[in-house]
Short mmCIF file of C-alpha atoms (C1' of nucleotides) in Angstrom, two decimals:
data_model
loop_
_atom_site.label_atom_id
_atom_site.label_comp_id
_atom_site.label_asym_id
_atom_site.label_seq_id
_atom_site.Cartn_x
_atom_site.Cartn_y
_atom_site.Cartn_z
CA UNK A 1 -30.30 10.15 28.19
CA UNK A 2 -29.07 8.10 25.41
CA UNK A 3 -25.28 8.62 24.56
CA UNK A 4 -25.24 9.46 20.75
CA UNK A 5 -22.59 8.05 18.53
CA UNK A 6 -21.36 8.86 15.16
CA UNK A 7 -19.91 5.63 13.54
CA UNK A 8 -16.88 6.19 10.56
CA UNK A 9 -15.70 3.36 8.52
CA UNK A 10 -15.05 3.18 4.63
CA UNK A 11 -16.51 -0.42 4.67
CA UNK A 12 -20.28 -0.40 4.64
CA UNK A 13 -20.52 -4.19 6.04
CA UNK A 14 -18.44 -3.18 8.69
CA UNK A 15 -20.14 0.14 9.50
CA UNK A 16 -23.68 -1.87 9.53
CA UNK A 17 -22.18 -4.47 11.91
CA UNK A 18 -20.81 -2.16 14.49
CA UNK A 19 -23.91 -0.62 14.73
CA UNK A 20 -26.04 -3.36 15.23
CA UNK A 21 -23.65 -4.62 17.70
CA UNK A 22 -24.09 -1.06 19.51
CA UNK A 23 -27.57 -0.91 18.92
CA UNK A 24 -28.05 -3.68 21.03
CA UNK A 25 -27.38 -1.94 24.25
CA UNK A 26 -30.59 0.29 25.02
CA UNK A 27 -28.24 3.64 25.76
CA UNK A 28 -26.37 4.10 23.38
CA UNK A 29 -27.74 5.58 19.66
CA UNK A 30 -25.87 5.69 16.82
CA UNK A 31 -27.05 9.23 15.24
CA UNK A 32 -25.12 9.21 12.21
CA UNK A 33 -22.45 7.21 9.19
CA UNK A 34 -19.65 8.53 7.76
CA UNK A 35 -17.49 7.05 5.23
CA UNK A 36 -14.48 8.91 5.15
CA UNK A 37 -12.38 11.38 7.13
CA UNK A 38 -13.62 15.04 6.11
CA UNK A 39 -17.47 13.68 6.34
CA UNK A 40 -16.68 12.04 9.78
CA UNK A 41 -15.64 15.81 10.74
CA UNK A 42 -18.69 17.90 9.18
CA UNK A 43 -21.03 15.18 10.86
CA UNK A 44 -19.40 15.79 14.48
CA UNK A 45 -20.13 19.58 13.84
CA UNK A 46 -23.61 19.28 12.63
CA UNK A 47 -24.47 16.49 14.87
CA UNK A 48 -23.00 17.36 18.18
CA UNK A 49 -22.47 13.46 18.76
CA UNK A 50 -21.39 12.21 22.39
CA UNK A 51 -18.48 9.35 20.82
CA UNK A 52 -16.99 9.64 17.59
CA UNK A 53 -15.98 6.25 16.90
CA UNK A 54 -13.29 6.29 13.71
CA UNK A 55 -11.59 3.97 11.74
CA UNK A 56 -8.26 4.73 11.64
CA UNK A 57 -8.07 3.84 7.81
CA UNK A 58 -10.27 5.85 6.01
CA UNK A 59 -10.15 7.94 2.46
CA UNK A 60 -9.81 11.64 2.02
CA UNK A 61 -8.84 11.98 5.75
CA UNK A 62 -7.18 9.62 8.22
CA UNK A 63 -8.38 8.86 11.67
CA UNK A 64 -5.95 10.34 12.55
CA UNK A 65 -6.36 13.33 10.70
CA UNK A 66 -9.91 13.61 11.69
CA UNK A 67 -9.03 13.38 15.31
CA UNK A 68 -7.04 16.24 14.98
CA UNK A 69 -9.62 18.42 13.55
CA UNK A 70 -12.12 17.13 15.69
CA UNK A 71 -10.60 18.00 18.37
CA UNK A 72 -9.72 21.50 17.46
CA UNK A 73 -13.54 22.17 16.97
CA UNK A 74 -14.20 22.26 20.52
CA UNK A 75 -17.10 20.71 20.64
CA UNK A 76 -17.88 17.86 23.55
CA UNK A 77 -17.11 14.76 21.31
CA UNK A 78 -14.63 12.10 22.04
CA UNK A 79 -13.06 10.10 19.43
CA UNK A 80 -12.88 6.79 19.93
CA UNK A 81 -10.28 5.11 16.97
CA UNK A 82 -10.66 1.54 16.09
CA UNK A 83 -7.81 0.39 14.63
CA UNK A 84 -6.68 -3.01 12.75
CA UNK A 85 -3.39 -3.49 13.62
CA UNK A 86 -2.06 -4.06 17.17
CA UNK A 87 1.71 -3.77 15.77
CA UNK A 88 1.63 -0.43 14.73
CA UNK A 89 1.49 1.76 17.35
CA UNK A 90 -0.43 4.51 15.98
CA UNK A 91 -1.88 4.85 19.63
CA UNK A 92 0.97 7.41 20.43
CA UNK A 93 0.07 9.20 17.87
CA UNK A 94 -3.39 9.09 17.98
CA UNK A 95 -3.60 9.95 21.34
CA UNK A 96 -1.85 12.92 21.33
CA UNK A 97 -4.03 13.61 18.63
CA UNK A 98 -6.76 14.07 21.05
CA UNK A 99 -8.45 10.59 21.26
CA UNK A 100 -9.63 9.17 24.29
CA UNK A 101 -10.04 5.82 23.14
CA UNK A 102 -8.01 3.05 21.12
CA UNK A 103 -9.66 -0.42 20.00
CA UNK A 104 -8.37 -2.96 17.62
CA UNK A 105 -10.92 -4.30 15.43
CA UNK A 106 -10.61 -7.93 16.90
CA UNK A 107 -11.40 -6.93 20.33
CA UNK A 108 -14.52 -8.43 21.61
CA UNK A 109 -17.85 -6.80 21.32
CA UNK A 110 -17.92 -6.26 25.40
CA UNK A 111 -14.37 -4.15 24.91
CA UNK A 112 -15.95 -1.86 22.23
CA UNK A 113 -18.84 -0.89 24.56
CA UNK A 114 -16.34 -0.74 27.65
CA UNK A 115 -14.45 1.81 25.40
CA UNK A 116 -17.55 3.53 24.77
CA UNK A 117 -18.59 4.50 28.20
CA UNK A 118 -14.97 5.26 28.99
CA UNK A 119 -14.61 7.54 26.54
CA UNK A 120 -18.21 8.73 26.71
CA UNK A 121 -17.47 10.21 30.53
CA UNK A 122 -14.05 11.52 29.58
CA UNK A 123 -11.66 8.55 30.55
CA UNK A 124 -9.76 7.20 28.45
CA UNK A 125 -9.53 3.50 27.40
CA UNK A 126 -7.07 1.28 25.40
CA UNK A 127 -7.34 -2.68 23.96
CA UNK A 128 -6.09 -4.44 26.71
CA UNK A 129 -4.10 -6.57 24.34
CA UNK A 130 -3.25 -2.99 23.05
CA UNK A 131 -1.57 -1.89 26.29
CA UNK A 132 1.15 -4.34 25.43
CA UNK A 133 2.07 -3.65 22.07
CA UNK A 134 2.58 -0.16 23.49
CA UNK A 135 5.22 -1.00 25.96
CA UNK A 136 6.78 -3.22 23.68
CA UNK A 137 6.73 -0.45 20.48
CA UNK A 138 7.89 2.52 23.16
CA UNK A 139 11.09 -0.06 23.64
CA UNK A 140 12.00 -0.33 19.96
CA UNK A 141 11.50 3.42 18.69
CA UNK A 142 13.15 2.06 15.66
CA UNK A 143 10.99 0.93 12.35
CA UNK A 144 7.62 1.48 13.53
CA UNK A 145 5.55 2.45 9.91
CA UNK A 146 2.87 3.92 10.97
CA UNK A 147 5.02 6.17 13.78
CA UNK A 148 7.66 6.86 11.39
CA UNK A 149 5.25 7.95 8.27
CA UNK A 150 3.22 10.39 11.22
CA UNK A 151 6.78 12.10 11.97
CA UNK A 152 6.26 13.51 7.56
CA UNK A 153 5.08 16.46 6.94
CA UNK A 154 1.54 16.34 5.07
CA UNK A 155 3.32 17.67 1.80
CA UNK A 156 5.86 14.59 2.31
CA UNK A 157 3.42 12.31 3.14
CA UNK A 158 1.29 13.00 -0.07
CA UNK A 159 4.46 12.97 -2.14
CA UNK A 160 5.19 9.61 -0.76
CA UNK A 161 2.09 8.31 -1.67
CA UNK A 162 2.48 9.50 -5.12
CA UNK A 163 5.99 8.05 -5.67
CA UNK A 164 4.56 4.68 -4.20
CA UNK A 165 1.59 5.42 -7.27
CA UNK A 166 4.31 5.18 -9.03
CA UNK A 167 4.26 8.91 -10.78
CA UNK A 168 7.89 10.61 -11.63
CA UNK A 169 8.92 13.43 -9.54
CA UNK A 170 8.15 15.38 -12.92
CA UNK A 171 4.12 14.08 -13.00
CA UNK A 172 3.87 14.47 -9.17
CA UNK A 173 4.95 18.28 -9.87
CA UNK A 174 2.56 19.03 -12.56
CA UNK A 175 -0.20 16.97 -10.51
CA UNK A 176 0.44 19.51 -7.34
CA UNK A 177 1.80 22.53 -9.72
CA UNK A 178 4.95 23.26 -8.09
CA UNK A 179 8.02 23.00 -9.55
CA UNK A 180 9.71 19.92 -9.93
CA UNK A 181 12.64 20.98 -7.71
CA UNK A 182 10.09 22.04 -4.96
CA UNK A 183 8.88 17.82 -5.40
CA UNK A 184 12.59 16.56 -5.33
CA UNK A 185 13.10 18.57 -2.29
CA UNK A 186 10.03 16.73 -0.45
CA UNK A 187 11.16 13.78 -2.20
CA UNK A 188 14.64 14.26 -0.31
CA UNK A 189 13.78 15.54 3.13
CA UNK A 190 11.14 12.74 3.26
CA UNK A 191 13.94 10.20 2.50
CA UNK A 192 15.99 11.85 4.99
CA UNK A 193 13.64 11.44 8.01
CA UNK A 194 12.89 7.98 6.98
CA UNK A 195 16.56 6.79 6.55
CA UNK A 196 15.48 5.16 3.22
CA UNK A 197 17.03 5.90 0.14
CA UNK A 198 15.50 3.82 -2.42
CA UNK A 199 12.37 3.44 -4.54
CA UNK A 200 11.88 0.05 -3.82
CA UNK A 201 12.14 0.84 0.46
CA UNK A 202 9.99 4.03 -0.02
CA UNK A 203 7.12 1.65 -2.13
CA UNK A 204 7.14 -0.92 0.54
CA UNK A 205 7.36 1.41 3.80
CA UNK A 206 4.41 2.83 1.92
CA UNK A 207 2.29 -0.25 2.06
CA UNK A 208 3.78 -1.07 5.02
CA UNK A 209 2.57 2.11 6.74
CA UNK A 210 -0.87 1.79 4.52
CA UNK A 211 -0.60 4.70 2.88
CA UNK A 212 -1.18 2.52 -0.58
CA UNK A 213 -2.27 -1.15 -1.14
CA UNK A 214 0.21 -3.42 -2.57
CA UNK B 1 -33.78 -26.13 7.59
CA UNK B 2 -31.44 -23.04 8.23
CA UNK B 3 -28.50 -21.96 5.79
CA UNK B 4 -25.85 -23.15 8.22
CA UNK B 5 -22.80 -20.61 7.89
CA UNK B 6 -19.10 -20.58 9.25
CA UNK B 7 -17.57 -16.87 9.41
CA UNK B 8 -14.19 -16.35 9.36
CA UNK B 9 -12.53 -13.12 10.09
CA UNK B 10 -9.23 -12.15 12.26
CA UNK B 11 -10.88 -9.12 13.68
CA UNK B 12 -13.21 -9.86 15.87
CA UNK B 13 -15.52 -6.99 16.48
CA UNK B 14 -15.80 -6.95 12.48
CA UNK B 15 -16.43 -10.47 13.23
CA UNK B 16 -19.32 -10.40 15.75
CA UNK B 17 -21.36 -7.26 13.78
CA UNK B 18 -21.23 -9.93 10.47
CA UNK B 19 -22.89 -11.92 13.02
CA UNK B 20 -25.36 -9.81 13.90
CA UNK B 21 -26.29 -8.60 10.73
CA UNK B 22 -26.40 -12.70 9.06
CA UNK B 23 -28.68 -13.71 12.38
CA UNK B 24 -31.47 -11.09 11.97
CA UNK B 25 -32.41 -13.30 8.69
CA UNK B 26 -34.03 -16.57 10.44
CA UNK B 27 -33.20 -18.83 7.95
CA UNK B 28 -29.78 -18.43 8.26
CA UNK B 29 -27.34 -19.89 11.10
CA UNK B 30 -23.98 -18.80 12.06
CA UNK B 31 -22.64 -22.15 13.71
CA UNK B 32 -19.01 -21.29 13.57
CA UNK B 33 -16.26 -18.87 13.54
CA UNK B 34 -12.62 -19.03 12.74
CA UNK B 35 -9.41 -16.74 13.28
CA UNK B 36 -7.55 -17.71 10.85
CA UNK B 37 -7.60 -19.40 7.40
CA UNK B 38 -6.26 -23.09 8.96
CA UNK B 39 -8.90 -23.39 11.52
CA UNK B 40 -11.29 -22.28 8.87
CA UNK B 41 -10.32 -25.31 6.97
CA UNK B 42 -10.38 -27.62 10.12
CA UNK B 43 -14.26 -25.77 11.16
CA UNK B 44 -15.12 -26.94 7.52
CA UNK B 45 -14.37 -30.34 7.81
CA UNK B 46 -15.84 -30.77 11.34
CA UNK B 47 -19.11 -28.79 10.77
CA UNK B 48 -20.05 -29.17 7.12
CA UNK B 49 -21.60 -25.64 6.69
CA UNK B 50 -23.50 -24.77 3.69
CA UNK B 51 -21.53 -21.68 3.42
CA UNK B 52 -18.02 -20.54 4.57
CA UNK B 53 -17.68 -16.57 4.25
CA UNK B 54 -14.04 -16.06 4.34
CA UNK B 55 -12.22 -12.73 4.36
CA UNK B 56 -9.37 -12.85 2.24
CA UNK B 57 -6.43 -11.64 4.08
CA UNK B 58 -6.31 -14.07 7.07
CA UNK B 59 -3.23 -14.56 8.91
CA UNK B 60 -1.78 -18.21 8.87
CA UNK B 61 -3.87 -18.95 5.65
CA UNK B 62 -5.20 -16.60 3.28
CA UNK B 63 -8.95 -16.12 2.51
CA UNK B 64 -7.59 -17.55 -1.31
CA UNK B 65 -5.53 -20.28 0.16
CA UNK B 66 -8.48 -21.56 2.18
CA UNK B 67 -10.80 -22.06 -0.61
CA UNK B 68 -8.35 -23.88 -2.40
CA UNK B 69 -8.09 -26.38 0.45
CA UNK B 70 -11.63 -26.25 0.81
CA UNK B 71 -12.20 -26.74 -2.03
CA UNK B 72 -10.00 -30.33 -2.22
CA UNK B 73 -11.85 -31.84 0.66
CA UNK B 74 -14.72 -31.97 -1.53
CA UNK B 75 -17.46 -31.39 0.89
CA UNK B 76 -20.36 -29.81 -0.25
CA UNK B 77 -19.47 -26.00 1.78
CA UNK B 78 -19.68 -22.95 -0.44
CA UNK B 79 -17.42 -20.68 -0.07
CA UNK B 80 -17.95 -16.53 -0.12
CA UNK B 81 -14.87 -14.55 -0.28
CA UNK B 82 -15.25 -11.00 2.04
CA UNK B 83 -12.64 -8.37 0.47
CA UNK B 84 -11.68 -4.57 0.86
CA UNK B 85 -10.24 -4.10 -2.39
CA UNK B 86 -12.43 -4.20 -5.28
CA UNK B 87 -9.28 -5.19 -6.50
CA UNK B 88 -8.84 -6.89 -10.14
CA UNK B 89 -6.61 -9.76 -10.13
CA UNK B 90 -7.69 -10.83 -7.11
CA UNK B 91 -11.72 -12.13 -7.83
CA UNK B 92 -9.97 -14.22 -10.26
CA UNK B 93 -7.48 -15.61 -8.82
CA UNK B 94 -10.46 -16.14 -6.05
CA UNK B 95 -12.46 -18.02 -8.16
CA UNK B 96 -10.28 -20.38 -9.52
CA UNK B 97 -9.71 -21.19 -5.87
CA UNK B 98 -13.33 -22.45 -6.03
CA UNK B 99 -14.84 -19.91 -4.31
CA UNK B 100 -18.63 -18.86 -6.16
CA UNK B 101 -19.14 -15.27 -4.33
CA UNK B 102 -17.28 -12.18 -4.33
CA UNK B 103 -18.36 -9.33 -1.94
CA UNK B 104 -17.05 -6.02 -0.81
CA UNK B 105 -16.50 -5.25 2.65
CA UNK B 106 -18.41 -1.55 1.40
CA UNK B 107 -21.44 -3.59 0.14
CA UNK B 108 -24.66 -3.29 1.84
CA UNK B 109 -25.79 -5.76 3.91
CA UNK B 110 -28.76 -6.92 1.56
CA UNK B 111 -26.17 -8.19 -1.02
CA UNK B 112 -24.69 -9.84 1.50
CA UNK B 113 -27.94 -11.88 1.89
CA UNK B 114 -28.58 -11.82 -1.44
CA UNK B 115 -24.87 -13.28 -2.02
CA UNK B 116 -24.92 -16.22 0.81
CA UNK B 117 -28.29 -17.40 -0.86
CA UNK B 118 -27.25 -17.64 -3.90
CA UNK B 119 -23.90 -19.00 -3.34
CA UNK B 120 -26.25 -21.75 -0.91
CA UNK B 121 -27.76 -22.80 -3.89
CA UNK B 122 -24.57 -22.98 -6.07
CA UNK B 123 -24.57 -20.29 -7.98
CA UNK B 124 -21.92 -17.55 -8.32
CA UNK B 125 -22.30 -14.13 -6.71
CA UNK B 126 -20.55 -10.67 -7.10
CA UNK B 127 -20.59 -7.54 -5.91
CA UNK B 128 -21.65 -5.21 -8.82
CA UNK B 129 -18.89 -2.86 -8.20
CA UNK B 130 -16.94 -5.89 -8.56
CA UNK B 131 -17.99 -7.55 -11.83
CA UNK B 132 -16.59 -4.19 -14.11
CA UNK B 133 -13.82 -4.98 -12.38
CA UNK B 134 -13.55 -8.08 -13.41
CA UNK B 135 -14.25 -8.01 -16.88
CA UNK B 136 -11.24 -5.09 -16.89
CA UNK B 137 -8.69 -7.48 -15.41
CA UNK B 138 -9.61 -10.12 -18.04
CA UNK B 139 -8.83 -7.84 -20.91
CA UNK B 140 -5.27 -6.75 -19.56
CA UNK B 141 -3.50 -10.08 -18.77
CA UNK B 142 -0.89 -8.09 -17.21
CA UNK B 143 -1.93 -7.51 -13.95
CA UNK B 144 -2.01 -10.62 -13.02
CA UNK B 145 1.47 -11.35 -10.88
CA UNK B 146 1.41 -14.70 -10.73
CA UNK B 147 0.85 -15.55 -14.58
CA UNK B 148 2.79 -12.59 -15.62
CA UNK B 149 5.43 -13.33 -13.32
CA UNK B 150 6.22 -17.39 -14.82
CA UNK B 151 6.58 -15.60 -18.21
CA UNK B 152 10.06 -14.15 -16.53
CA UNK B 153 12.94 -16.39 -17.37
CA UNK B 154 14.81 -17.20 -13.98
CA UNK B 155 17.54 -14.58 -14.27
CA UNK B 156 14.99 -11.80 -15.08
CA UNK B 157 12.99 -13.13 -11.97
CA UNK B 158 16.10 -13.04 -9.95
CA UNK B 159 16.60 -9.55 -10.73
CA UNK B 160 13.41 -8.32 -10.13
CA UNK B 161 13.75 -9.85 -6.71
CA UNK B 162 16.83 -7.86 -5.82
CA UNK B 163 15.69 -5.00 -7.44
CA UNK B 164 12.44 -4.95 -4.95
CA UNK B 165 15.12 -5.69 -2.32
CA UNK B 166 16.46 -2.19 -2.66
CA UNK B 167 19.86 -3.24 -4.48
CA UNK B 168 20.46 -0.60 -7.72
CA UNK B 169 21.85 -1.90 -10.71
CA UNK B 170 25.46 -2.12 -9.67
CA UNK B 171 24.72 -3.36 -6.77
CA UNK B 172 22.80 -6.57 -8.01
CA UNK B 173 25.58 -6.70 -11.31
CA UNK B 174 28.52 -6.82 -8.50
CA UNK B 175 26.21 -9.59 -6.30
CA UNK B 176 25.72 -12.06 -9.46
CA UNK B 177 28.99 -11.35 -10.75
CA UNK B 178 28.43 -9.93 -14.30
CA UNK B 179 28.52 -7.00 -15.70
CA UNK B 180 26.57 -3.61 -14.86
CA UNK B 181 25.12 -3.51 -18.87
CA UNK B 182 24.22 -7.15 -18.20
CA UNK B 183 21.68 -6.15 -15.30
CA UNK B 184 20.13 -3.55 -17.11
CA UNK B 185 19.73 -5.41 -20.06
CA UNK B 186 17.54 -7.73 -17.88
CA UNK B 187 16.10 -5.04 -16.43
CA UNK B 188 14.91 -3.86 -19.61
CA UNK B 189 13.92 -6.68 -20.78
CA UNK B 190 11.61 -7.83 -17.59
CA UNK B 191 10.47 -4.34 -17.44
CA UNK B 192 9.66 -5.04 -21.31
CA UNK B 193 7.69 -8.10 -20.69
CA UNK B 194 5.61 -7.05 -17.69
CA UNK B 195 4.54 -3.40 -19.40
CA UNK B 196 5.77 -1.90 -16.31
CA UNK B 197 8.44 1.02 -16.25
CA UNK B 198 8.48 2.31 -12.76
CA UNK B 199 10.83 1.08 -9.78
CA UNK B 200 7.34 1.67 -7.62
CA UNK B 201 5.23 -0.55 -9.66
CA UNK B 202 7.57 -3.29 -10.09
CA UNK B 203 8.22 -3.35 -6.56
CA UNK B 204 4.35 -3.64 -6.04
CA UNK B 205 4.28 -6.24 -8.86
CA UNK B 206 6.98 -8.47 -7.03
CA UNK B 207 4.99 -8.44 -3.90
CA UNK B 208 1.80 -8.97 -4.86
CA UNK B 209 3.49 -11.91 -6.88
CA UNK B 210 5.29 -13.04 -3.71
CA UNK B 211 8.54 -12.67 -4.78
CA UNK B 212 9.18 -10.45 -2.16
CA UNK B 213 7.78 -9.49 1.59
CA UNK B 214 6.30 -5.94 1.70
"C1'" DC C 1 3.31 41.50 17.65
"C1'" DC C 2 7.30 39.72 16.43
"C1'" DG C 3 11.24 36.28 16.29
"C1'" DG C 4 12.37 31.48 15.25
"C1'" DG C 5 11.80 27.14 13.52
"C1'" DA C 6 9.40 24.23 10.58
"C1'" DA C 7 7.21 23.69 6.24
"C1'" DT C 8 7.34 24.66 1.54
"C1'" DT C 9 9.38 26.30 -2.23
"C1'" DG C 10 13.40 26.35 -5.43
"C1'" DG C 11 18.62 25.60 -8.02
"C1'" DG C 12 22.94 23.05 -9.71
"C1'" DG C 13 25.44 19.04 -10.50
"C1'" DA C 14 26.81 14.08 -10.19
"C1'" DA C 15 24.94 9.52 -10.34
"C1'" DA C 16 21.77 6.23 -11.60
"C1'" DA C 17 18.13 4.62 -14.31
"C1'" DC C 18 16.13 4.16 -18.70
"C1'" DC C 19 15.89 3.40 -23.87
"C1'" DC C 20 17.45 1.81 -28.45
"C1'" DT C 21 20.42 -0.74 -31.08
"C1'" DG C 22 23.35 -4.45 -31.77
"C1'" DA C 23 26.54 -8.52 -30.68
"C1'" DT C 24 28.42 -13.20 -28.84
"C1'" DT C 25 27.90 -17.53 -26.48
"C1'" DT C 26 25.52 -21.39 -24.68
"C1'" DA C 27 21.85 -24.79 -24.29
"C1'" DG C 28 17.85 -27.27 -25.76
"C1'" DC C 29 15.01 -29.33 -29.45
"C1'" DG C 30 12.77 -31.34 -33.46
"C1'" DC D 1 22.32 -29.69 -37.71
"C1'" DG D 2 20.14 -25.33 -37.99
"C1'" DC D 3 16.79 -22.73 -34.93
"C1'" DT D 4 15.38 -20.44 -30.95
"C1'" DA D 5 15.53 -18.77 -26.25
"C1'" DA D 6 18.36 -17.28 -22.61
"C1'" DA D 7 22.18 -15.00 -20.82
"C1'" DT D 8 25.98 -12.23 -21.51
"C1'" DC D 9 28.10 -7.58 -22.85
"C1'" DA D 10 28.57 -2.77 -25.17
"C1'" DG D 11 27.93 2.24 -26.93
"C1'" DG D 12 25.61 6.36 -26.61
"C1'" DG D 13 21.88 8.95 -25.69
"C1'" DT D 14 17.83 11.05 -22.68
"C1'" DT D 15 15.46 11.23 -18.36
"C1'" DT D 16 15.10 10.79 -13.50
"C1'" DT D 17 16.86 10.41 -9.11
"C1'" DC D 18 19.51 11.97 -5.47
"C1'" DC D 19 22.40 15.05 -2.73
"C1'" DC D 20 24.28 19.71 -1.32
"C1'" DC D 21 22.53 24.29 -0.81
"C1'" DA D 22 19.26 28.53 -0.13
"C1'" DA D 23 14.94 31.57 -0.21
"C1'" DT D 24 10.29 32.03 1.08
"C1'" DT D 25 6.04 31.48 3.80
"C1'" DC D 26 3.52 30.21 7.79
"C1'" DC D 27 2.42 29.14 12.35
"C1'" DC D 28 3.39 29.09 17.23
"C1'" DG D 29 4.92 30.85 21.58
"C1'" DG D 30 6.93 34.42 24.33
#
DNA sequence: CCGGGAATTGGGGAAAACCCTGATTTAGCG
DNA sequence: CGCTAAATCAGGGTTTTCCCCAATTCCCGG
């Protein structure tokens, strides 16, 4: 029996790589492409897939996101998250999140299909260069984007990435229709858990964290 | 006689499915990759590809950067520029490098052919979802940091700088020892000249013109 | 099924940013 | 020597941000 794999990236090159790359091992079939979060999601329900492999960046739904829904489904699928960055230490995150697996983008092909099996019999599996960063992040709880921006709200999060659009608290309102007090609130409590109390600091956590491009 | 191609990428798994996808064409040749944008230019000069597909955000040496030194070595390699962002200012700015192709990481593998051929044979290549793109950018002069950034006299450009820094008004007045109505007078005015009126997008503006780290 | 805490929603008021207009001084340049 | 661009400062107004507070809804665990 084949083990089935769903494959999520935003970046069709990327997507058609991978799965040549995993095609080339006889047991494993990718089934199915997604190219954002919420498709990812309705493809693991229709498709029943063995490994969900995600990217962690994608639109209309995070990796992370998706993992978390995913998982609440209940179906048999483990998520597997590949992941560009090695700094950020999303894997905390991500793994309570309910993925078994964590692979940064420039791990080698043999890594990816290591992860794979792992996660395809229930174990879990982590870069080994990944492993590392982990230790090192857990020691320095302090300024980690990507940590930091999962500890918002999903109201918060969204208003950040608004502000960093660079809409007033008056056009974010109308955009969401609530009141603009109701946005300055968010605004507040979000600058509150982050510590930063400036524009400027919110724009660049914001790219920092890749919630918006520079 | 092959296409001879050099692939450079920091990720590696994104990396080794490129390679995959290029090899399954016989007439072309993958017969180096690089890390980074330096040894990209150093894999250039050794093995004289006909093609050098760069991504553009490289650590050490950016996608751009390369094809500008590539370019000055004046060897006969053609370089293709891999981006995520469909993004405007960039292609140009990519370009004038002395790159001839433009493709999206979300374009399909055919035009990736389609891009390395023509490229091969010296002519230009974009994606198609770039090219609108393109054409937009040229028509609004603005968004282009770097130009629009040297029309800043050095004070403005000072300002900006601290302003991305996080420092308000009085802050920055206090720092360069004039007066609060001074700063904002310059604040205006840069604010005037670069058509932007947010905190968020000049912050954006100063990094993507490198005034300022994100 | 219900209490508690988090998430979301709001208000009031002080501070900062933003906009328009106008002014003085200095430096460079044909 | 006038002319222009840059840098300096100011008044007075509107808008937005930011901080202190409180009411509601919603979900989770006992």
């Amino acid at each position: 029996m084949k083990t089935t794999i769903l494959l999520a990236d935003d970046h069709r090159l990327v997507r058609e790589g991978l799965r040549r790359l995993i095609e080339e091992r006889e047991d494993f079939r990718v089934i199915g492409e997604a190219t954002n979060g919420e498709e990812a999601v309705e493809l693991v329900k229709t498709l029943r897939p063995d490994v969900a492999i995600l990217d962690i960046s994608m639109p209309r739904l995070s990796g992370i996101d998706a993992t978390r829904k995913i998982s609440k489904i209940g179906s048999d699928t483990k998520v597997l998250i590949l992941s560009m960055h090695a700094n950020q230490s999303y894997v905390e995150e991500v793994l309570r999140a309910g993925a078994l697996g964590y692979v940064l983008k420039d791990a080698a092909a043999a890594d990816l299909m290591q992860a794979i099996e792992a996660v395809r019999s229930g174990d879990s599996f982590l870069s080994p260069s990944v492993t590392h960063h982990v230790v090192e992040a857990l020691a320095r709880p302090e300024d980690r984007p990507a940590v930091a921006a999962s500890q918002l709200t999903g109201r918060e999060r969204e208003v950040l990435t608004l502000i960093a659009d660079g809409l007033s608290s008056k056009q974010i309102a109308e955009k969401l229709g609530v009141s603009l007090k109701t946005i300055e609130s968010h605004r507040a409590n979000l600058m509150d858990k982050l510590d930063i109390h400036k524009v400027s600091g919110l724009v660049r956590f914001a790219i920092r964290a890749g919630l918006v491009a520079p």
